[in-house]
Amino acid sequence: MNSHADDILARAVSVFNKAPARQGYKGRVHVGVDLGTAYTVLVVLDEDGQPLAGRYQFAQIVRDGLVVDFIGAMQILSRMKAEVEADLGFALESAATSYPPGVAPAEVKATQNVVIGAGLECEHFVDEPTAANALLQIKDGAVVDVGGGTTGVAIFKDGEVVYTADEATGGTQFTLVLSGALGVSFEEAENIKKDPKRARSLYPLVRPVMQKVGSIVAHHIAPYDVKTIHLVGGTSGMPGMADIVAEMTGIPTKLPSHPMFVTPIGIAMHDREDKTATPPQK
């Protein structure tokens, strides 16, 4: 991954879920909304494509790329929008959003309607791996988005998408395995999964699910001459994931330092309205 993307991801971590350091910003902004199976993320980029502010929250409002709690999704996003606007001191007017490859147009429309319902214009949407590549800038290779519910694969050739696919295996499956193996609730298993101190002891339990992800990737990239795989998405950050995918595919596999934010930032880069920040209406 290029150093520019590394710098942007580091900047995102420093401002998301925090009051922004650049209060009083008056330039143009680009906004992205990622309604994930596990996390909902709102990203605001400045006119230079640098993270200005953002929010992320665990929320089970989407399942396998489909919005299953429209009202809950709209309420969460509305609250995030209001918090970011209060921090920045101006209103957010438009946003881009995303969808897993291969979902029905009606489901893409449902995601768009959540964004509109939260008070944002939404004319631009993009599939998740393509959004991720807006930040990664991969010319040739595969971008694999391992999210909360699905694993999305996109093959790039000369910077253009030549193939996309999506299968229903992701973070939810890891949590279900841990819930059953440890005899705890789904919610408790989710918290255990995210505890870095327990990663080593949990690895033998979740390794088979990692291998399933690896087999999905191997199947979809087999017809193509892929030299490098780039993992993104929150679940891809689980310790051992990149090694398992490399083992299952026989292809070098790279992982950014903060994979959960790659796709949301890329989504914001597709918000082409380029509107100037405006003060909220009194």
mmCIF file of C-alpha atoms in Angstrom:
data_model
loop_
_atom_site.group_PDB
_atom_site.id
_atom_site.type_symbol
_atom_site.label_atom_id
_atom_site.label_comp_id
_atom_site.label_asym_id
_atom_site.label_seq_id
_atom_site.Cartn_x
_atom_site.Cartn_y
_atom_site.Cartn_z
ATOM 1 C CA MET A 1 0.000 0.000 0.000
ATOM 2 C CA ASN A 2 1.266 3.497 -0.792
ATOM 3 C CA SER A 3 2.546 5.766 1.981
ATOM 4 C CA HIS A 4 -0.092 8.389 1.145
ATOM 5 C CA ALA A 5 -2.835 5.914 2.059
ATOM 6 C CA ASP A 6 -0.968 5.029 5.267
ATOM 7 C CA ASP A 7 -0.884 8.714 6.225
ATOM 8 C CA ILE A 8 -4.614 9.146 5.548
ATOM 9 C CA LEU A 9 -5.497 6.093 7.656
ATOM 10 C CA ALA A 10 -3.348 7.341 10.533
ATOM 11 C CA ARG A 11 -5.085 10.699 10.308
ATOM 12 C CA ALA A 12 -8.491 8.988 10.375
ATOM 13 C CA VAL A 13 -7.663 7.153 13.589
ATOM 14 C CA SER A 14 -6.615 10.435 15.187
ATOM 15 C CA VAL A 15 -9.931 12.205 14.461
ATOM 16 C CA PHE A 16 -12.711 9.590 14.328
ATOM 17 C CA ASN A 17 -14.969 9.561 17.417
ATOM 18 C CA LYS A 18 -13.106 12.629 18.671
ATOM 19 C CA ALA A 19 -13.639 16.372 18.465
ATOM 20 C CA PRO A 20 -11.748 17.500 15.344
ATOM 21 C CA ALA A 21 -8.540 19.468 15.774
ATOM 22 C CA ARG A 22 -9.433 21.708 12.802
ATOM 23 C CA GLN A 23 -12.552 23.396 14.097
ATOM 24 C CA GLY A 24 -13.455 26.419 12.006
ATOM 25 C CA TYR A 25 -12.643 24.705 8.707
ATOM 26 C CA LYS A 26 -14.331 26.589 5.833
ATOM 27 C CA GLY A 27 -13.348 24.677 2.718
ATOM 28 C CA ARG A 28 -15.066 22.035 0.601
ATOM 29 C CA VAL A 29 -15.905 18.634 2.038
ATOM 30 C CA HIS A 30 -16.609 15.100 0.839
ATOM 31 C CA VAL A 31 -18.732 12.754 2.948
ATOM 32 C CA GLY A 32 -18.968 8.959 2.907
ATOM 33 C CA VAL A 33 -21.365 6.608 4.679
ATOM 34 C CA ASP A 34 -20.592 2.911 5.135
ATOM 35 C CA LEU A 35 -23.544 0.898 6.482
ATOM 36 C CA GLY A 36 -21.698 -2.260 7.413
ATOM 37 C CA THR A 37 -22.967 -5.475 8.948
ATOM 38 C CA ALA A 38 -21.010 -4.757 12.133
ATOM 39 C CA TYR A 39 -20.125 -1.069 12.016
ATOM 40 C CA THR A 40 -21.743 2.063 10.644
ATOM 41 C CA VAL A 41 -19.160 4.684 9.668
ATOM 42 C CA LEU A 42 -19.552 8.357 8.689
ATOM 43 C CA VAL A 43 -16.451 10.016 7.192
ATOM 44 C CA VAL A 44 -15.824 13.669 6.354
ATOM 45 C CA LEU A 45 -12.829 14.530 4.174
ATOM 46 C CA ASP A 46 -11.508 18.007 3.509
ATOM 47 C CA GLU A 47 -10.915 19.398 0.030
ATOM 48 C CA ASP A 48 -7.485 17.725 -0.063
ATOM 49 C CA GLY A 49 -8.927 14.303 0.754
ATOM 50 C CA GLN A 50 -7.660 14.301 4.345
ATOM 51 C CA PRO A 51 -9.951 13.023 7.171
ATOM 52 C CA LEU A 52 -11.525 15.988 8.909
ATOM 53 C CA ALA A 53 -13.970 14.218 11.232
ATOM 54 C CA GLY A 54 -15.931 11.006 11.547
ATOM 55 C CA ARG A 55 -17.931 8.621 13.664
ATOM 56 C CA TYR A 56 -18.132 4.840 13.826
ATOM 57 C CA GLN A 57 -20.377 2.634 15.921
ATOM 58 C CA PHE A 58 -21.120 -1.068 16.280
ATOM 59 C CA ALA A 59 -24.659 -1.566 14.957
ATOM 60 C CA GLN A 60 -26.450 -4.621 13.592
ATOM 61 C CA ILE A 61 -28.645 -2.840 11.069
ATOM 62 C CA VAL A 62 -27.401 -4.663 7.954
ATOM 63 C CA ARG A 63 -27.225 -8.388 7.235
ATOM 64 C CA ASP A 64 -25.283 -9.783 4.262
ATOM 65 C CA GLY A 65 -25.344 -6.375 2.600
ATOM 66 C CA LEU A 66 -29.090 -5.859 3.104
ATOM 67 C CA VAL A 67 -30.616 -3.207 5.367
ATOM 68 C CA VAL A 68 -32.743 -5.085 7.917
ATOM 69 C CA ASP A 69 -33.425 -2.199 10.324
ATOM 70 C CA PHE A 70 -34.219 0.861 8.230
ATOM 71 C CA ILE A 71 -35.442 3.021 11.121
ATOM 72 C CA GLY A 72 -32.523 2.057 13.347
ATOM 73 C CA ALA A 73 -30.047 2.755 10.561
ATOM 74 C CA MET A 74 -31.558 6.155 9.889
ATOM 75 C CA GLN A 75 -31.544 7.071 13.589
ATOM 76 C CA ILE A 76 -27.916 6.063 14.084
ATOM 77 C CA LEU A 77 -26.761 7.933 10.990
ATOM 78 C CA SER A 78 -28.825 11.011 11.898
ATOM 79 C CA ARG A 79 -27.197 11.093 15.327
ATOM 80 C CA MET A 80 -23.713 10.698 13.855
ATOM 81 C CA LYS A 81 -24.393 13.482 11.369
ATOM 82 C CA ALA A 82 -25.627 15.813 14.128
ATOM 83 C CA GLU A 83 -22.595 15.090 16.321
ATOM 84 C CA VAL A 84 -20.124 15.743 13.515
ATOM 85 C CA GLU A 85 -21.949 18.919 12.468
ATOM 86 C CA ALA A 86 -21.832 20.173 16.067
ATOM 87 C CA ASP A 87 -18.099 19.481 16.250
ATOM 88 C CA LEU A 88 -17.298 21.096 12.904
ATOM 89 C CA GLY A 89 -19.747 23.998 13.128
ATOM 90 C CA PHE A 90 -21.318 23.513 9.701
ATOM 91 C CA ALA A 91 -23.955 21.364 8.019
ATOM 92 C CA LEU A 92 -23.244 18.278 5.938
ATOM 93 C CA GLU A 93 -25.309 18.332 2.759
ATOM 94 C CA SER A 94 -24.465 15.255 0.679
ATOM 95 C CA ALA A 95 -22.781 11.885 0.976
ATOM 96 C CA ALA A 96 -21.820 8.885 -1.097
ATOM 97 C CA THR A 97 -22.503 5.351 0.091
ATOM 98 C CA SER A 98 -21.631 1.796 -0.924
ATOM 99 C CA TYR A 99 -22.928 -1.738 -1.416
ATOM 100 C CA PRO A 100 -21.447 -5.236 -1.598
ATOM 101 C CA PRO A 101 -20.834 -6.478 -5.168
ATOM 102 C CA GLY A 102 -23.759 -8.309 -6.682
ATOM 103 C CA VAL A 103 -26.605 -7.084 -4.461
ATOM 104 C CA ALA A 104 -29.934 -6.314 -6.106
ATOM 105 C CA PRO A 105 -30.602 -2.722 -7.271
ATOM 106 C CA ALA A 106 -33.509 -2.514 -4.814
ATOM 107 C CA GLU A 107 -31.127 -3.112 -1.912
ATOM 108 C CA VAL A 108 -28.741 -0.457 -3.204
ATOM 109 C CA LYS A 109 -31.723 1.905 -3.267
ATOM 110 C CA ALA A 110 -32.584 0.971 0.326
ATOM 111 C CA THR A 111 -29.087 1.932 1.467
ATOM 112 C CA GLN A 112 -29.349 5.193 -0.443
ATOM 113 C CA ASN A 113 -32.714 5.888 1.207
ATOM 114 C CA VAL A 114 -31.174 5.497 4.678
ATOM 115 C CA VAL A 115 -28.676 8.222 3.824
ATOM 116 C CA ILE A 116 -31.410 10.453 2.407
ATOM 117 C CA GLY A 117 -33.576 9.785 5.465
ATOM 118 C CA ALA A 118 -30.760 11.002 7.691
ATOM 119 C CA GLY A 119 -30.817 14.358 5.897
ATOM 120 C CA LEU A 120 -28.106 13.936 3.266
ATOM 121 C CA GLU A 121 -28.386 14.109 -0.503
ATOM 122 C CA CYS A 122 -27.120 10.839 -1.963
ATOM 123 C CA GLU A 123 -26.589 10.573 -5.700
ATOM 124 C CA HIS A 124 -23.346 8.582 -5.729
ATOM 125 C CA PHE A 125 -22.814 4.978 -4.651
ATOM 126 C CA VAL A 126 -20.076 2.481 -5.377
ATOM 127 C CA ASP A 127 -19.345 -1.187 -4.686
ATOM 128 C CA GLU A 128 -17.199 -1.711 -1.606
ATOM 129 C CA PRO A 129 -13.973 -3.086 -3.135
ATOM 130 C CA THR A 130 -13.950 -0.324 -5.748
ATOM 131 C CA ALA A 131 -14.435 2.227 -2.976
ATOM 132 C CA ALA A 132 -11.497 0.737 -1.092
ATOM 133 C CA ASN A 133 -9.316 1.072 -4.171
ATOM 134 C CA ALA A 134 -10.043 4.781 -4.383
ATOM 135 C CA LEU A 135 -7.710 5.012 -1.389
ATOM 136 C CA LEU A 136 -5.380 2.099 -2.133
ATOM 137 C CA GLN A 137 -4.836 2.990 -5.829
ATOM 138 C CA ILE A 138 -4.071 -0.593 -6.864
ATOM 139 C CA LYS A 139 -3.336 -0.919 -10.587
ATOM 140 C CA ASP A 140 -3.197 -4.714 -10.780
ATOM 141 C CA GLY A 141 -4.258 -7.223 -8.142
ATOM 142 C CA ALA A 142 -7.179 -8.158 -5.938
ATOM 143 C CA VAL A 143 -8.884 -6.091 -3.248
ATOM 144 C CA VAL A 144 -10.697 -8.284 -0.728
ATOM 145 C CA ASP A 145 -13.137 -6.607 1.684
ATOM 146 C CA VAL A 146 -13.763 -8.889 4.677
ATOM 147 C CA GLY A 147 -16.569 -7.150 6.505
ATOM 148 C CA GLY A 148 -19.045 -8.079 9.174
ATOM 149 C CA GLY A 149 -21.241 -10.246 6.978
ATOM 150 C CA THR A 150 -19.617 -10.791 3.611
ATOM 151 C CA THR A 151 -16.317 -11.211 1.802
ATOM 152 C CA GLY A 152 -16.169 -9.070 -1.321
ATOM 153 C CA VAL A 153 -13.578 -9.618 -4.049
ATOM 154 C CA ALA A 154 -12.608 -7.224 -6.826
ATOM 155 C CA ILE A 155 -9.964 -7.922 -9.478
ATOM 156 C CA PHE A 156 -8.178 -4.905 -10.947
ATOM 157 C CA LYS A 157 -6.340 -4.771 -14.264
ATOM 158 C CA ASP A 158 -4.629 -1.542 -15.322
ATOM 159 C CA GLY A 159 -6.603 0.250 -12.607
ATOM 160 C CA GLU A 160 -9.984 -0.944 -13.874
ATOM 161 C CA VAL A 161 -12.341 -3.450 -12.255
ATOM 162 C CA VAL A 162 -12.604 -6.590 -14.383
ATOM 163 C CA TYR A 163 -14.439 -8.837 -11.920
ATOM 164 C CA THR A 164 -16.374 -8.581 -8.635
ATOM 165 C CA ALA A 165 -17.997 -11.143 -6.364
ATOM 166 C CA ASP A 166 -19.377 -11.347 -2.836
ATOM 167 C CA GLU A 167 -20.088 -14.262 -0.505
ATOM 168 C CA ALA A 168 -21.743 -14.384 2.903
ATOM 169 C CA THR A 169 -18.835 -15.068 5.224
ATOM 170 C CA GLY A 170 -17.461 -12.388 7.549
ATOM 171 C CA GLY A 171 -17.159 -11.187 11.113
ATOM 172 C CA THR A 172 -20.605 -12.452 12.127
ATOM 173 C CA GLN A 173 -19.516 -16.012 11.383
ATOM 174 C CA PHE A 174 -16.416 -15.577 13.556
ATOM 175 C CA THR A 175 -18.556 -14.319 16.424
ATOM 176 C CA LEU A 176 -21.043 -17.175 16.080
ATOM 177 C CA VAL A 177 -18.226 -19.724 16.224
ATOM 178 C CA LEU A 178 -16.815 -18.121 19.374
ATOM 179 C CA SER A 179 -20.267 -17.886 20.947
ATOM 180 C CA GLY A 180 -20.827 -21.610 20.469
ATOM 181 C CA ALA A 181 -17.324 -22.706 21.440
ATOM 182 C CA LEU A 182 -17.164 -20.566 24.581
ATOM 183 C CA GLY A 183 -20.812 -20.920 25.590
ATOM 184 C CA VAL A 184 -21.437 -17.164 25.755
ATOM 185 C CA SER A 185 -23.934 -14.796 24.156
ATOM 186 C CA PHE A 186 -23.335 -13.311 20.719
ATOM 187 C CA GLU A 187 -22.748 -9.882 22.281
ATOM 188 C CA GLU A 188 -20.189 -11.236 24.745
ATOM 189 C CA ALA A 189 -18.481 -13.218 21.991
ATOM 190 C CA GLU A 190 -18.254 -10.034 19.903
ATOM 191 C CA ASN A 191 -16.467 -8.251 22.749
ATOM 192 C CA ILE A 192 -14.131 -11.209 23.296
ATOM 193 C CA LYS A 193 -13.317 -11.296 19.571
ATOM 194 C CA LYS A 194 -12.223 -7.657 19.662
ATOM 195 C CA ASP A 195 -9.951 -8.095 22.718
ATOM 196 C CA PRO A 196 -6.356 -8.150 21.398
ATOM 197 C CA LYS A 197 -5.165 -9.837 24.592
ATOM 198 C CA ARG A 198 -7.195 -12.933 23.709
ATOM 199 C CA ALA A 199 -6.275 -13.144 20.017
ATOM 200 C CA ARG A 200 -3.682 -15.902 20.427
ATOM 201 C CA SER A 201 -5.938 -18.171 22.494
ATOM 202 C CA LEU A 202 -8.874 -17.662 20.111
ATOM 203 C CA TYR A 203 -6.888 -18.382 16.951
ATOM 204 C CA PRO A 204 -7.417 -22.180 16.953
ATOM 205 C CA LEU A 205 -11.178 -21.628 17.243
ATOM 206 C CA VAL A 206 -11.480 -19.105 14.400
ATOM 207 C CA ARG A 207 -8.846 -20.550 12.071
ATOM 208 C CA PRO A 208 -11.426 -22.683 10.181
ATOM 209 C CA VAL A 209 -13.470 -19.558 9.413
ATOM 210 C CA MET A 210 -10.335 -17.807 8.213
ATOM 211 C CA GLN A 211 -9.711 -20.782 5.955
ATOM 212 C CA LYS A 212 -13.255 -20.416 4.613
ATOM 213 C CA VAL A 213 -12.508 -16.777 3.750
ATOM 214 C CA GLY A 214 -9.272 -17.925 2.113
ATOM 215 C CA SER A 215 -11.115 -20.525 0.040
ATOM 216 C CA ILE A 216 -13.621 -17.904 -1.140
ATOM 217 C CA VAL A 217 -10.790 -15.651 -2.268
ATOM 218 C CA ALA A 218 -8.912 -18.518 -3.915
ATOM 219 C CA HIS A 219 -12.011 -19.581 -5.853
ATOM 220 C CA HIS A 220 -12.774 -16.134 -7.243
ATOM 221 C CA ILE A 221 -9.251 -15.112 -8.197
ATOM 222 C CA ALA A 222 -8.331 -18.490 -9.770
ATOM 223 C CA PRO A 223 -9.139 -17.471 -13.387
ATOM 224 C CA TYR A 224 -6.994 -14.329 -13.124
ATOM 225 C CA ASP A 225 -3.271 -13.645 -12.964
ATOM 226 C CA VAL A 226 -3.309 -12.018 -9.517
ATOM 227 C CA LYS A 227 0.116 -11.205 -8.108
ATOM 228 C CA THR A 228 -0.949 -9.486 -4.862
ATOM 229 C CA ILE A 229 -4.011 -9.534 -2.611
ATOM 230 C CA HIS A 230 -4.918 -6.468 -0.548
ATOM 231 C CA LEU A 231 -7.161 -7.078 2.470
ATOM 232 C CA VAL A 232 -9.505 -4.399 3.819
ATOM 233 C CA GLY A 233 -12.522 -4.389 6.141
ATOM 234 C CA GLY A 234 -12.633 -4.680 9.916
ATOM 235 C CA THR A 235 -12.605 -8.483 10.041
ATOM 236 C CA SER A 236 -9.467 -8.680 7.901
ATOM 237 C CA GLY A 237 -7.555 -7.183 10.830
ATOM 238 C CA MET A 238 -7.994 -10.305 12.970
ATOM 239 C CA PRO A 239 -4.514 -11.667 13.792
ATOM 240 C CA GLY A 240 -3.582 -14.428 11.383
ATOM 241 C CA MET A 241 -6.075 -13.538 8.649
ATOM 242 C CA ALA A 242 -3.551 -12.266 6.117
ATOM 243 C CA ASP A 243 -1.316 -15.301 6.697
ATOM 244 C CA ILE A 244 -4.216 -17.723 6.180
ATOM 245 C CA VAL A 245 -5.357 -16.013 2.958
ATOM 246 C CA ALA A 246 -1.779 -16.119 1.641
ATOM 247 C CA GLU A 247 -1.551 -19.796 2.607
ATOM 248 C CA MET A 248 -4.853 -20.697 0.941
ATOM 249 C CA THR A 249 -4.160 -18.773 -2.267
ATOM 250 C CA GLY A 250 -0.387 -19.015 -2.574
ATOM 251 C CA ILE A 251 -0.326 -15.271 -3.269
ATOM 252 C CA PRO A 252 1.354 -12.512 -1.190
ATOM 253 C CA THR A 253 -1.307 -10.795 0.916
ATOM 254 C CA LYS A 254 -1.041 -7.264 2.303
ATOM 255 C CA LEU A 255 -2.949 -5.696 5.186
ATOM 256 C CA PRO A 256 -3.084 -1.962 6.039
ATOM 257 C CA SER A 257 -2.677 -0.845 9.639
ATOM 258 C CA HIS A 258 -6.336 0.233 10.027
ATOM 259 C CA PRO A 259 -8.297 -1.873 7.519
ATOM 260 C CA MET A 260 -11.759 -0.966 8.846
ATOM 261 C CA PHE A 261 -11.446 2.616 7.589
ATOM 262 C CA VAL A 262 -10.146 1.957 4.073
ATOM 263 C CA THR A 263 -13.564 1.437 2.452
ATOM 264 C CA PRO A 264 -15.383 4.318 4.256
ATOM 265 C CA ILE A 265 -12.644 6.774 3.253
ATOM 266 C CA GLY A 266 -12.805 5.495 -0.326
ATOM 267 C CA ILE A 267 -16.576 5.987 -0.292
ATOM 268 C CA ALA A 268 -16.121 9.618 0.745
ATOM 269 C CA MET A 269 -13.769 10.080 -2.201
ATOM 270 C CA HIS A 270 -16.744 9.215 -4.443
ATOM 271 C CA ASP A 271 -18.862 12.064 -3.037
ATOM 272 C CA ARG A 272 -18.314 14.242 -6.075
ATOM 273 C CA GLU A 273 -20.681 17.049 -5.110
ATOM 274 C CA ASP A 274 -17.671 18.935 -3.680
ATOM 275 C CA LYS A 275 -19.869 21.311 -1.691
ATOM 276 C CA THR A 276 -18.491 24.063 0.479
ATOM 277 C CA ALA A 277 -19.084 23.765 4.221
ATOM 278 C CA THR A 278 -22.081 25.834 5.304
ATOM 279 C CA PRO A 279 -23.236 26.847 8.792
ATOM 280 C CA PRO A 280 -26.191 24.842 10.156
ATOM 281 C CA GLN A 281 -29.610 26.458 9.879
ATOM 282 C CA LYS A 282 -30.748 28.109 13.100
#
